[in-house]
mmCIF file of C-alpha atoms in Angstrom:
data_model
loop_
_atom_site.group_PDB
_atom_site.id
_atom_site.type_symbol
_atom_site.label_atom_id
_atom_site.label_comp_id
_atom_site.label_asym_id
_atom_site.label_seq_id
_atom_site.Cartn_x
_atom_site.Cartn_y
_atom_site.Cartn_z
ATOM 1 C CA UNK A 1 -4.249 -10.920 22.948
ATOM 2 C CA UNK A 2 -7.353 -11.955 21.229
ATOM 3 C CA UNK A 3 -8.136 -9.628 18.826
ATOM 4 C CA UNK A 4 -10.921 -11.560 16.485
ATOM 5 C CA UNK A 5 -13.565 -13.629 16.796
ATOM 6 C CA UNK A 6 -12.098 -17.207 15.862
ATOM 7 C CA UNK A 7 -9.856 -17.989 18.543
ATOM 8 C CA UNK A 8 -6.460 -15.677 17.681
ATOM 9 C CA UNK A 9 -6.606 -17.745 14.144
ATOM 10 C CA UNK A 10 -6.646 -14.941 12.046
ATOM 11 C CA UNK A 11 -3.363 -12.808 11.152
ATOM 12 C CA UNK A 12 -3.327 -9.132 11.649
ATOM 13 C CA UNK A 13 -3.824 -7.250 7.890
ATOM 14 C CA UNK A 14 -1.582 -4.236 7.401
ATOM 15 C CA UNK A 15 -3.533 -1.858 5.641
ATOM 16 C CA UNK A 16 -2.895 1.483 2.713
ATOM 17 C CA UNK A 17 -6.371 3.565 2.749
ATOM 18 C CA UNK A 18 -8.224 1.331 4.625
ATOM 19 C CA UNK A 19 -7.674 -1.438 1.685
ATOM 20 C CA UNK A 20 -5.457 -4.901 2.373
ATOM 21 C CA UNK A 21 -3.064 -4.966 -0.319
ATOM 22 C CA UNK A 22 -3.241 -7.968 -2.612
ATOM 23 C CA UNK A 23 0.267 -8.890 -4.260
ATOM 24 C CA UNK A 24 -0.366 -8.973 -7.757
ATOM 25 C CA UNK A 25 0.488 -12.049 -9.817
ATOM 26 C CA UNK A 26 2.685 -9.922 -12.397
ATOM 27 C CA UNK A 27 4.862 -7.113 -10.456
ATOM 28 C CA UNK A 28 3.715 -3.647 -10.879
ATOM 29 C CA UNK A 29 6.826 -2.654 -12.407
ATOM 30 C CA UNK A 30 6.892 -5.632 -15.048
ATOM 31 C CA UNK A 31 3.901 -5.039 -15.822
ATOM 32 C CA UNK A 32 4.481 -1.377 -17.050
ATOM 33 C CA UNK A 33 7.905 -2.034 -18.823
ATOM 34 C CA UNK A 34 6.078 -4.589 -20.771
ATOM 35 C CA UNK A 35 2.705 -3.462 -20.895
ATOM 36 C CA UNK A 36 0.757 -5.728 -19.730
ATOM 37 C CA UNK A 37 -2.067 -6.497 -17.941
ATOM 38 C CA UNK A 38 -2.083 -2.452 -16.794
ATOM 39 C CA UNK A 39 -6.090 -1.937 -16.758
ATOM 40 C CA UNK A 40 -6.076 -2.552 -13.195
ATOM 41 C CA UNK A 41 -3.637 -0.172 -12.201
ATOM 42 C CA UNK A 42 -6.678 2.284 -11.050
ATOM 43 C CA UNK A 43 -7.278 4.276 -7.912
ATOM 44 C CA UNK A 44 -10.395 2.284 -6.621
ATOM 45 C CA UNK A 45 -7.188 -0.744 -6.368
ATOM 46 C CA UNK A 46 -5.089 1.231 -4.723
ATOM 47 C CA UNK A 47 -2.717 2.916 -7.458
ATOM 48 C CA UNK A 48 -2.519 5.985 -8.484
ATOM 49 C CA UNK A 49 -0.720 7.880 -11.576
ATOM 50 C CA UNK A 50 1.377 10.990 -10.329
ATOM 51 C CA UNK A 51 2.434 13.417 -12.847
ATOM 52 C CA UNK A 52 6.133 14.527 -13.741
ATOM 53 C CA UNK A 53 7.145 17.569 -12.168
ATOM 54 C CA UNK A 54 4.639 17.545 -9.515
ATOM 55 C CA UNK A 55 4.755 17.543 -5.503
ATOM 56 C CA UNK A 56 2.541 15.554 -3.961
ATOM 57 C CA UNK A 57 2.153 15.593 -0.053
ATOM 58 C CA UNK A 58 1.575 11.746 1.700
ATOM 59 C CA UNK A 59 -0.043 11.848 4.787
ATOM 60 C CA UNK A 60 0.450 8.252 6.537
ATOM 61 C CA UNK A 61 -1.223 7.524 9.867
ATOM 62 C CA UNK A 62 -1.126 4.827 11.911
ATOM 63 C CA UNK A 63 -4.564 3.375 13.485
ATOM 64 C CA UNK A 64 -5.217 1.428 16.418
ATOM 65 C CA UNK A 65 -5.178 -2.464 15.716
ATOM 66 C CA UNK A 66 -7.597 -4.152 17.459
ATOM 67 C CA UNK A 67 -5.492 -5.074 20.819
ATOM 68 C CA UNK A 68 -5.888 -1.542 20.893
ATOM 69 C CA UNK A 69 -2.230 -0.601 20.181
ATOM 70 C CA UNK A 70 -1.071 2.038 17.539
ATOM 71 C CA UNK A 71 1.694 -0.181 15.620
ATOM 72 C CA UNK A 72 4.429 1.101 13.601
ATOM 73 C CA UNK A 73 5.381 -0.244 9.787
ATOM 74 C CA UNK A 74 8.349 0.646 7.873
ATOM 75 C CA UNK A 75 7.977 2.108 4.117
ATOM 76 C CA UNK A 76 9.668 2.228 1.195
ATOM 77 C CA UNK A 77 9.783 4.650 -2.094
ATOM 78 C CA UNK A 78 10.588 4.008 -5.328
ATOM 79 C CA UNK A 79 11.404 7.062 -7.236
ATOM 80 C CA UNK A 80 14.571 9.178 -8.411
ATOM 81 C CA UNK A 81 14.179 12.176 -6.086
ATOM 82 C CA UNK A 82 11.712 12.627 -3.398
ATOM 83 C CA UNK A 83 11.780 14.121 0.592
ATOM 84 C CA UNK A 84 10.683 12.030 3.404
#
């Protein structure tokens, strides 16, 4: 199914708030052990600081991709205790 505009050329982007993730040169975790490089760990890139103690509610929806079909990913958490 052709879903862009060059020919089926382009693969399909899977998407966290409407933002394509970018993998980082230095992992995320590496880079706060060490601290380094940690100034663009900010919300407009797509991380966010969560406080100890807390409960925090994730609402994850799939969209449509542009074949028109609502596609499933798998996740993953890091953390010591948390509900899915």
């Amino acid at each position: 199914n052709n879903c862009d505009s060059a020919n089926n050329t382009r693969n399909h982007r899977w998407l966290l708030g409407r933002r394509t993730f970018h993998m980082p040169t230095t992992p995320v975790l590496a880079k706060m052990y060490f601290d380094i490089g940690t100034a663009d760990l900010i919300e407009s890139n797509g991380y966010y600081e969560v406080q100890l103690g807390q409960v925090y509610d994730m609402v994850i929806q799939n969209y449509p991709a542009c074949n028109g079909v609502c596609e499933t990913h798998s996740w993953h958490l890091h953390g010591m205790n948390f509900w899915v």
